[in-house]
Amino acid sequence: KAGVTQTPRYLIKTRGQQVTLSCSPISGHRSVSWYQQTPGQGLQFLFEYFSETQRNKGNFPGRFSGRQFSNSRSEMNVSTLELGDSALYLCASSPSTGNAKNIQYFGAGTRLSVL
Amino acid sequence: DQQVKQNSPSLSVQEGRISILNCDYTNSMFDYFLWYKKYPAEGPTFLISISSIKDKNEDGRFTVFLNKSAKHLSLHIVPSQPGDSAVYFCAASSALNAGGTSYGKLTFGQGTILTVHP
């Protein structure tokens, strides 16, 4: 089985722009979670999607949004980029059923640099 | 409010010896715990997990111990190998009480850098 795929791997944007990141979960996984990793704050939960519905959201401003498609692929969008949005953005998928339902499997991440 | 803490930023161990990584949590609603290993420029890789109904789980060289009364868990790696050198993250979730603010959310510690010397 292919793992979680995130595209692009690297991105450079300037302040004020917007960006869209993509995530393809492991086949059969219906839950997709997004995280932001920065040196100061560590790994912080952004939001989780299941069956095209956002079920949970972390403590991030409304500039951070996401969506999930019927094939479970997910995108996250950050509008009006700020310098502090520079981070590694990680996507994780989980099967939601079975013995491994509570385990999240991560992609390699998208490194976003905001100049 | 850091609900999951890894108080040791780094740990250095000789090859063949035991590595013990520690993690403390404060939220009594956490009932499922995971350990991940991370290399630079890669996403975290799942290592091992434990449910709050158990106090030990073993998988090969990796063993996780959970002390619920102390809200403490530890990861033991025996024997340690140079390829184990990476950042190790402890994570927690309210899996058994899933709902509302629990769905799909892992709360991570700050990580411990493990270096295994040949």
PDB file of C-alpha atoms in Angstrom:
ATOM      1  CA  LYS A   1       0.000   0.000   0.000  1.00  0.00           C
ATOM      2  CA  ALA A   2       1.237   3.458  -0.785  1.00  0.00           C
ATOM      3  CA  GLY A   3       1.757   5.753   2.189  1.00  0.00           C
ATOM      4  CA  VAL A   4       0.397   9.221   2.777  1.00  0.00           C
ATOM      5  CA  THR A   5       1.428  11.524  -0.052  1.00  0.00           C
ATOM      6  CA  GLN A   6       1.761  15.262   0.369  1.00  0.00           C
ATOM      7  CA  THR A   7       2.366  17.739  -2.417  1.00  0.00           C
ATOM      8  CA  PRO A   8       4.243  19.897  -2.960  1.00  0.00           C
ATOM      9  CA  ARG A   9       7.202  19.045  -0.717  1.00  0.00           C
ATOM     10  CA  TYR A  10       8.521  22.602  -0.650  1.00  0.00           C
ATOM     11  CA  LEU A  11       6.869  25.934  -1.236  1.00  0.00           C
ATOM     12  CA  ILE A  12       8.036  29.535  -1.060  1.00  0.00           C
ATOM     13  CA  LYS A  13       5.460  32.300  -0.847  1.00  0.00           C
ATOM     14  CA  THR A  14       5.443  35.966   0.093  1.00  0.00           C
ATOM     15  CA  ARG A  15       3.409  37.659   2.801  1.00  0.00           C
ATOM     16  CA  GLY A  16      -0.203  38.275   1.855  1.00  0.00           C
ATOM     17  CA  GLN A  17      -0.403  35.435  -0.644  1.00  0.00           C
ATOM     18  CA  GLN A  18      -2.460  32.321  -0.180  1.00  0.00           C
ATOM     19  CA  VAL A  19      -1.402  28.698  -0.487  1.00  0.00           C
ATOM     20  CA  THR A  20      -3.058  25.315  -0.980  1.00  0.00           C
ATOM     21  CA  LEU A  21      -1.467  22.085   0.193  1.00  0.00           C
ATOM     22  CA  SER A  22      -2.618  18.638  -0.863  1.00  0.00           C
ATOM     23  CA  CYS A  23      -2.744  15.285   0.902  1.00  0.00           C
ATOM     24  CA  SER A  24      -3.621  11.825  -0.415  1.00  0.00           C
ATOM     25  CA  PRO A  25      -4.282   9.400   2.453  1.00  0.00           C
ATOM     26  CA  ILE A  26      -3.493   5.712   2.560  1.00  0.00           C
ATOM     27  CA  SER A  27      -6.025   3.802   0.492  1.00  0.00           C
ATOM     28  CA  GLY A  28      -9.054   2.959   2.609  1.00  0.00           C
ATOM     29  CA  HIS A  29      -8.340   5.566   5.266  1.00  0.00           C
ATOM     30  CA  ARG A  30     -11.202   7.994   5.705  1.00  0.00           C
ATOM     31  CA  SER A  31      -9.872  10.229   8.453  1.00  0.00           C
ATOM     32  CA  VAL A  32      -7.329  12.914   7.595  1.00  0.00           C
ATOM     33  CA  SER A  33      -5.715  15.192  10.172  1.00  0.00           C
ATOM     34  CA  TRP A  34      -3.435  18.175   9.589  1.00  0.00           C
ATOM     35  CA  TYR A  35      -0.667  19.448  11.849  1.00  0.00           C
ATOM     36  CA  GLN A  36       1.736  22.379  11.867  1.00  0.00           C
ATOM     37  CA  GLN A  37       5.264  21.873  13.133  1.00  0.00           C
ATOM     38  CA  THR A  38       7.421  24.837  14.145  1.00  0.00           C
ATOM     39  CA  PRO A  39      10.588  24.963  16.271  1.00  0.00           C
ATOM     40  CA  GLY A  40       8.870  27.040  18.937  1.00  0.00           C
ATOM     41  CA  GLN A  41       5.456  25.383  19.200  1.00  0.00           C
ATOM     42  CA  GLY A  42       6.207  21.818  18.163  1.00  0.00           C
ATOM     43  CA  LEU A  43       3.504  19.763  16.487  1.00  0.00           C
ATOM     44  CA  GLN A  44       0.126  21.473  16.720  1.00  0.00           C
ATOM     45  CA  PHE A  45      -3.205  20.026  15.569  1.00  0.00           C
ATOM     46  CA  LEU A  46      -4.967  22.065  12.875  1.00  0.00           C
ATOM     47  CA  PHE A  47      -8.104  20.089  11.967  1.00  0.00           C
ATOM     48  CA  GLU A  48      -9.512  16.675  11.117  1.00  0.00           C
ATOM     49  CA  TYR A  49     -11.803  15.572   8.315  1.00  0.00           C
ATOM     50  CA  PHE A  50     -13.874  12.432   7.978  1.00  0.00           C
ATOM     51  CA  SER A  51     -16.274  11.703   5.133  1.00  0.00           C
ATOM     52  CA  GLU A  52     -15.900  15.230   3.772  1.00  0.00           C
ATOM     53  CA  THR A  53     -16.875  16.761   7.134  1.00  0.00           C
ATOM     54  CA  GLN A  54     -14.655  18.693   9.508  1.00  0.00           C
ATOM     55  CA  ARG A  55     -15.144  16.984  12.862  1.00  0.00           C
ATOM     56  CA  ASN A  56     -12.537  18.786  14.902  1.00  0.00           C
ATOM     57  CA  LYS A  57     -10.534  21.978  14.753  1.00  0.00           C
ATOM     58  CA  GLY A  58      -7.499  23.185  16.656  1.00  0.00           C
ATOM     59  CA  ASN A  59      -6.762  26.638  17.939  1.00  0.00           C
ATOM     60  CA  PHE A  60      -5.739  28.372  14.707  1.00  0.00           C
ATOM     61  CA  PRO A  61      -7.151  31.521  13.089  1.00  0.00           C
ATOM     62  CA  GLY A  62      -9.773  31.356  10.365  1.00  0.00           C
ATOM     63  CA  ARG A  63      -7.092  31.957   7.726  1.00  0.00           C
ATOM     64  CA  PHE A  64      -6.420  28.238   8.025  1.00  0.00           C
ATOM     65  CA  SER A  65      -9.066  26.130   6.336  1.00  0.00           C
ATOM     66  CA  GLY A  66      -9.397  22.750   4.741  1.00  0.00           C
ATOM     67  CA  ARG A  67     -11.642  20.395   2.914  1.00  0.00           C
ATOM     68  CA  GLN A  68     -11.945  16.740   2.065  1.00  0.00           C
ATOM     69  CA  PHE A  69     -13.158  15.186  -1.153  1.00  0.00           C
ATOM     70  CA  SER A  70     -15.266  12.094  -1.707  1.00  0.00           C
ATOM     71  CA  ASN A  71     -12.131  10.014  -2.380  1.00  0.00           C
ATOM     72  CA  SER A  72     -10.787  11.103   1.063  1.00  0.00           C
ATOM     73  CA  ARG A  73      -8.081  13.304  -0.452  1.00  0.00           C
ATOM     74  CA  SER A  74      -7.730  16.510   1.509  1.00  0.00           C
ATOM     75  CA  GLU A  75      -6.475  20.033   0.956  1.00  0.00           C
ATOM     76  CA  MET A  76      -5.620  22.768   3.378  1.00  0.00           C
ATOM     77  CA  ASN A  77      -5.545  26.433   2.514  1.00  0.00           C
ATOM     78  CA  VAL A  78      -3.843  29.321   4.248  1.00  0.00           C
ATOM     79  CA  SER A  79      -4.911  32.786   3.167  1.00  0.00           C
ATOM     80  CA  THR A  80      -3.138  36.106   3.727  1.00  0.00           C
ATOM     81  CA  LEU A  81       0.124  34.452   4.635  1.00  0.00           C
ATOM     82  CA  GLU A  82       2.181  35.801   7.525  1.00  0.00           C
ATOM     83  CA  LEU A  83       5.859  35.258   8.272  1.00  0.00           C
ATOM     84  CA  GLY A  84       4.871  33.136  11.267  1.00  0.00           C
ATOM     85  CA  ASP A  85       3.116  30.649   8.988  1.00  0.00           C
ATOM     86  CA  SER A  86       6.507  29.341   7.888  1.00  0.00           C
ATOM     87  CA  ALA A  87       6.458  25.754   9.076  1.00  0.00           C
ATOM     88  CA  LEU A  88       6.343  22.098   8.158  1.00  0.00           C
ATOM     89  CA  TYR A  89       2.726  21.107   7.473  1.00  0.00           C
ATOM     90  CA  LEU A  90       1.999  17.458   8.083  1.00  0.00           C
ATOM     91  CA  CYS A  91      -0.958  15.384   7.021  1.00  0.00           C
ATOM     92  CA  ALA A  92      -1.875  12.093   8.686  1.00  0.00           C
ATOM     93  CA  SER A  93      -4.476   9.476   7.878  1.00  0.00           C
ATOM     94  CA  SER A  94      -6.042   6.765   9.978  1.00  0.00           C
ATOM     95  CA  PRO A  95      -8.363   3.869   9.164  1.00  0.00           C
ATOM     96  CA  SER A  96     -11.017   4.828  11.759  1.00  0.00           C
ATOM     97  CA  THR A  97     -12.023   1.177  12.128  1.00  0.00           C
ATOM     98  CA  GLY A  98     -10.248  -1.981  13.189  1.00  0.00           C
ATOM     99  CA  ASN A  99      -7.347  -2.507  15.547  1.00  0.00           C
ATOM    100  CA  ALA A 100      -5.295   0.340  14.075  1.00  0.00           C
ATOM    101  CA  LYS A 101      -8.090   2.887  14.118  1.00  0.00           C
ATOM    102  CA  ASN A 102      -6.373   5.130  16.649  1.00  0.00           C
ATOM    103  CA  ILE A 103      -3.011   5.179  14.863  1.00  0.00           C
ATOM    104  CA  GLN A 104      -2.214   8.060  12.552  1.00  0.00           C
ATOM    105  CA  TYR A 105       0.208   7.580   9.680  1.00  0.00           C
ATOM    106  CA  PHE A 106       2.024  10.663   8.506  1.00  0.00           C
ATOM    107  CA  GLY A 107       3.163  11.969   5.175  1.00  0.00           C
ATOM    108  CA  ALA A 108       6.581  13.551   4.612  1.00  0.00           C
ATOM    109  CA  GLY A 109       5.135  17.041   4.945  1.00  0.00           C
ATOM    110  CA  THR A 110       5.155  20.271   2.986  1.00  0.00           C
ATOM    111  CA  ARG A 111       7.809  22.783   4.009  1.00  0.00           C
ATOM    112  CA  LEU A 112       6.315  26.271   3.601  1.00  0.00           C
ATOM    113  CA  SER A 113       8.550  29.315   3.704  1.00  0.00           C
ATOM    114  CA  VAL A 114       6.922  32.742   3.807  1.00  0.00           C
ATOM    115  CA  LEU A 115       9.189  35.634   2.804  1.00  0.00           C
TER     116      LEU A 115
ATOM    117  CA  ASP B   1      -0.781  24.661  28.622  1.00  0.00           C
ATOM    118  CA  GLN B   2       1.467  21.766  27.668  1.00  0.00           C
ATOM    119  CA  GLN B   3      -0.549  18.622  28.286  1.00  0.00           C
ATOM    120  CA  VAL B   4       2.174  16.235  27.113  1.00  0.00           C
ATOM    121  CA  LYS B   5       5.736  16.818  28.238  1.00  0.00           C
ATOM    122  CA  GLN B   6       9.027  15.260  27.341  1.00  0.00           C
ATOM    123  CA  ASN B   7      11.367  16.811  29.844  1.00  0.00           C
ATOM    124  CA  SER B   8      14.606  15.547  28.346  1.00  0.00           C
ATOM    125  CA  PRO B   9      15.470  17.420  25.135  1.00  0.00           C
ATOM    126  CA  SER B  10      18.228  14.944  24.354  1.00  0.00           C
ATOM    127  CA  LEU B  11      19.600  11.538  25.292  1.00  0.00           C
ATOM    128  CA  SER B  12      22.923   9.962  24.370  1.00  0.00           C
ATOM    129  CA  VAL B  13      23.403   6.183  24.564  1.00  0.00           C
ATOM    130  CA  GLN B  14      26.067   3.683  23.589  1.00  0.00           C
ATOM    131  CA  GLU B  15      25.223   1.108  20.931  1.00  0.00           C
ATOM    132  CA  GLY B  16      23.897  -2.117  22.463  1.00  0.00           C
ATOM    133  CA  ARG B  17      22.716  -0.443  25.667  1.00  0.00           C
ATOM    134  CA  ILE B  18      19.157   0.436  26.656  1.00  0.00           C
ATOM    135  CA  SER B  19      17.570   3.744  25.681  1.00  0.00           C
ATOM    136  CA  ILE B  20      14.785   4.993  27.946  1.00  0.00           C
ATOM    137  CA  LEU B  21      12.671   7.911  26.765  1.00  0.00           C
ATOM    138  CA  ASN B  22      10.158   9.437  29.149  1.00  0.00           C
ATOM    139  CA  CYS B  23       6.877  11.278  28.757  1.00  0.00           C
ATOM    140  CA  ASP B  24       4.451  12.827  31.256  1.00  0.00           C
ATOM    141  CA  TYR B  25       0.882  13.956  30.666  1.00  0.00           C
ATOM    142  CA  THR B  26      -1.588  16.010  32.650  1.00  0.00           C
ATOM    143  CA  ASN B  27      -4.939  15.398  30.945  1.00  0.00           C
ATOM    144  CA  SER B  28      -6.732  12.490  32.626  1.00  0.00           C
ATOM    145  CA  MET B  29      -8.975  12.122  29.563  1.00  0.00           C
ATOM    146  CA  PHE B  30      -6.055  10.758  27.537  1.00  0.00           C
ATOM    147  CA  ASP B  31      -6.491   7.024  27.062  1.00  0.00           C
ATOM    148  CA  TYR B  32      -4.338   6.123  24.100  1.00  0.00           C
ATOM    149  CA  PHE B  33      -0.639   6.835  23.740  1.00  0.00           C
ATOM    150  CA  LEU B  34       1.742   6.573  20.827  1.00  0.00           C
ATOM    151  CA  TRP B  35       5.433   6.925  20.128  1.00  0.00           C
ATOM    152  CA  TYR B  36       6.737   8.271  16.846  1.00  0.00           C
ATOM    153  CA  LYS B  37      10.241   8.545  15.446  1.00  0.00           C
ATOM    154  CA  LYS B  38      11.179  11.406  13.165  1.00  0.00           C
ATOM    155  CA  TYR B  39      14.154  12.059  10.913  1.00  0.00           C
ATOM    156  CA  PRO B  40      14.843  15.563   9.562  1.00  0.00           C
ATOM    157  CA  ALA B  41      12.796  16.471   6.476  1.00  0.00           C
ATOM    158  CA  GLU B  42      10.522  13.455   6.956  1.00  0.00           C
ATOM    159  CA  GLY B  43       7.164  12.941   8.627  1.00  0.00           C
ATOM    160  CA  PRO B  44       6.865  11.102  11.943  1.00  0.00           C
ATOM    161  CA  THR B  45       6.930   7.296  11.685  1.00  0.00           C
ATOM    162  CA  PHE B  46       4.692   5.308  14.020  1.00  0.00           C
ATOM    163  CA  LEU B  47       6.621   3.008  16.368  1.00  0.00           C
ATOM    164  CA  ILE B  48       4.365   1.588  19.043  1.00  0.00           C
ATOM    165  CA  SER B  49       1.228   2.441  20.988  1.00  0.00           C
ATOM    166  CA  ILE B  50      -0.566   1.519  24.182  1.00  0.00           C
ATOM    167  CA  SER B  51      -4.121   1.770  25.410  1.00  0.00           C
ATOM    168  CA  SER B  52      -4.879   2.869  28.965  1.00  0.00           C
ATOM    169  CA  ILE B  53      -6.307  -0.577  29.732  1.00  0.00           C
ATOM    170  CA  LYS B  54      -2.774  -1.992  29.533  1.00  0.00           C
ATOM    171  CA  ASP B  55       0.434  -1.144  31.345  1.00  0.00           C
ATOM    172  CA  LYS B  56       2.895  -2.635  28.871  1.00  0.00           C
ATOM    173  CA  ASN B  57       3.147  -3.265  25.160  1.00  0.00           C
ATOM    174  CA  GLU B  58       6.089  -4.859  23.400  1.00  0.00           C
ATOM    175  CA  ASP B  59       7.105  -4.980  19.742  1.00  0.00           C
ATOM    176  CA  GLY B  60      10.537  -6.338  18.983  1.00  0.00           C
ATOM    177  CA  ARG B  61      13.189  -4.062  20.474  1.00  0.00           C
ATOM    178  CA  PHE B  62      10.571  -1.517  21.556  1.00  0.00           C
ATOM    179  CA  THR B  63       8.552  -1.666  24.776  1.00  0.00           C
ATOM    180  CA  VAL B  64       6.213   1.010  26.069  1.00  0.00           C
ATOM    181  CA  PHE B  65       5.257   1.168  29.741  1.00  0.00           C
ATOM    182  CA  LEU B  66       2.285   3.127  31.062  1.00  0.00           C
ATOM    183  CA  ASN B  67       1.825   4.205  34.681  1.00  0.00           C
ATOM    184  CA  LYS B  68      -1.656   5.725  34.803  1.00  0.00           C
ATOM    185  CA  SER B  69      -1.532   6.776  38.434  1.00  0.00           C
ATOM    186  CA  ALA B  70       1.652   8.763  37.776  1.00  0.00           C
ATOM    187  CA  LYS B  71       0.464   9.890  34.325  1.00  0.00           C
ATOM    188  CA  HIS B  72       3.787   8.725  32.961  1.00  0.00           C
ATOM    189  CA  LEU B  73       4.884   6.579  30.065  1.00  0.00           C
ATOM    190  CA  SER B  74       8.252   5.465  28.836  1.00  0.00           C
ATOM    191  CA  LEU B  75       9.708   3.893  25.715  1.00  0.00           C
ATOM    192  CA  HIS B  76      12.498   1.347  26.109  1.00  0.00           C
ATOM    193  CA  ILE B  77      14.706   0.447  23.170  1.00  0.00           C
ATOM    194  CA  VAL B  78      16.864  -2.637  23.691  1.00  0.00           C
ATOM    195  CA  PRO B  79      19.435  -3.009  22.285  1.00  0.00           C
ATOM    196  CA  SER B  80      19.951   0.485  20.895  1.00  0.00           C
ATOM    197  CA  GLN B  81      21.406   0.788  17.399  1.00  0.00           C
ATOM    198  CA  PRO B  82      22.980   3.772  15.604  1.00  0.00           C
ATOM    199  CA  GLY B  83      20.036   3.726  13.166  1.00  0.00           C
ATOM    200  CA  ASP B  84      17.759   4.541  16.096  1.00  0.00           C
ATOM    201  CA  SER B  85      19.262   8.034  16.239  1.00  0.00           C
ATOM    202  CA  ALA B  86      16.342  10.397  15.576  1.00  0.00           C
ATOM    203  CA  VAL B  87      13.831  12.621  17.361  1.00  0.00           C
ATOM    204  CA  TYR B  88      11.255  10.663  19.351  1.00  0.00           C
ATOM    205  CA  PHE B  89       7.806  12.102  20.019  1.00  0.00           C
ATOM    206  CA  CYS B  90       5.277  10.945  22.537  1.00  0.00           C
ATOM    207  CA  ALA B  91       1.631  11.606  21.610  1.00  0.00           C
ATOM    208  CA  ALA B  92      -1.681  11.175  23.380  1.00  0.00           C
ATOM    209  CA  SER B  93      -5.332  11.044  22.412  1.00  0.00           C
ATOM    210  CA  SER B  94      -8.763  10.552  23.938  1.00  0.00           C
ATOM    211  CA  ALA B  95      -9.491   7.686  21.572  1.00  0.00           C
ATOM    212  CA  LEU B  96     -11.917   5.735  23.754  1.00  0.00           C
ATOM    213  CA  ASN B  97     -13.844   8.891  24.531  1.00  0.00           C
ATOM    214  CA  ALA B  98     -13.824  10.067  20.919  1.00  0.00           C
ATOM    215  CA  GLY B  99     -16.178  12.851  20.124  1.00  0.00           C
ATOM    216  CA  GLY B 100     -16.246  16.599  19.811  1.00  0.00           C
ATOM    217  CA  THR B 101     -12.801  17.937  20.526  1.00  0.00           C
ATOM    218  CA  SER B 102     -11.200  14.476  20.463  1.00  0.00           C
ATOM    219  CA  TYR B 103     -11.701  13.435  16.848  1.00  0.00           C
ATOM    220  CA  GLY B 104      -8.463  12.911  14.965  1.00  0.00           C
ATOM    221  CA  LYS B 105      -6.411  14.915  17.424  1.00  0.00           C
ATOM    222  CA  LEU B 106      -3.061  13.829  18.760  1.00  0.00           C
ATOM    223  CA  THR B 107      -1.372  15.997  21.374  1.00  0.00           C
ATOM    224  CA  PHE B 108       2.401  15.784  21.052  1.00  0.00           C
ATOM    225  CA  GLY B 109       5.302  16.310  23.399  1.00  0.00           C
ATOM    226  CA  GLN B 110       8.216  18.497  22.335  1.00  0.00           C
ATOM    227  CA  GLY B 111      10.380  15.534  21.391  1.00  0.00           C
ATOM    228  CA  THR B 112      13.630  13.989  22.613  1.00  0.00           C
ATOM    229  CA  ILE B 113      16.701  13.773  20.374  1.00  0.00           C
ATOM    230  CA  LEU B 114      18.204  10.305  20.751  1.00  0.00           C
ATOM    231  CA  THR B 115      21.801   9.772  19.682  1.00  0.00           C
ATOM    232  CA  VAL B 116      23.177   6.251  19.687  1.00  0.00           C
ATOM    233  CA  HIS B 117      26.968   6.123  19.467  1.00  0.00           C
ATOM    234  CA  PRO B 118      28.719   3.176  17.793  1.00  0.00           C
TER     235      PRO B 118
END
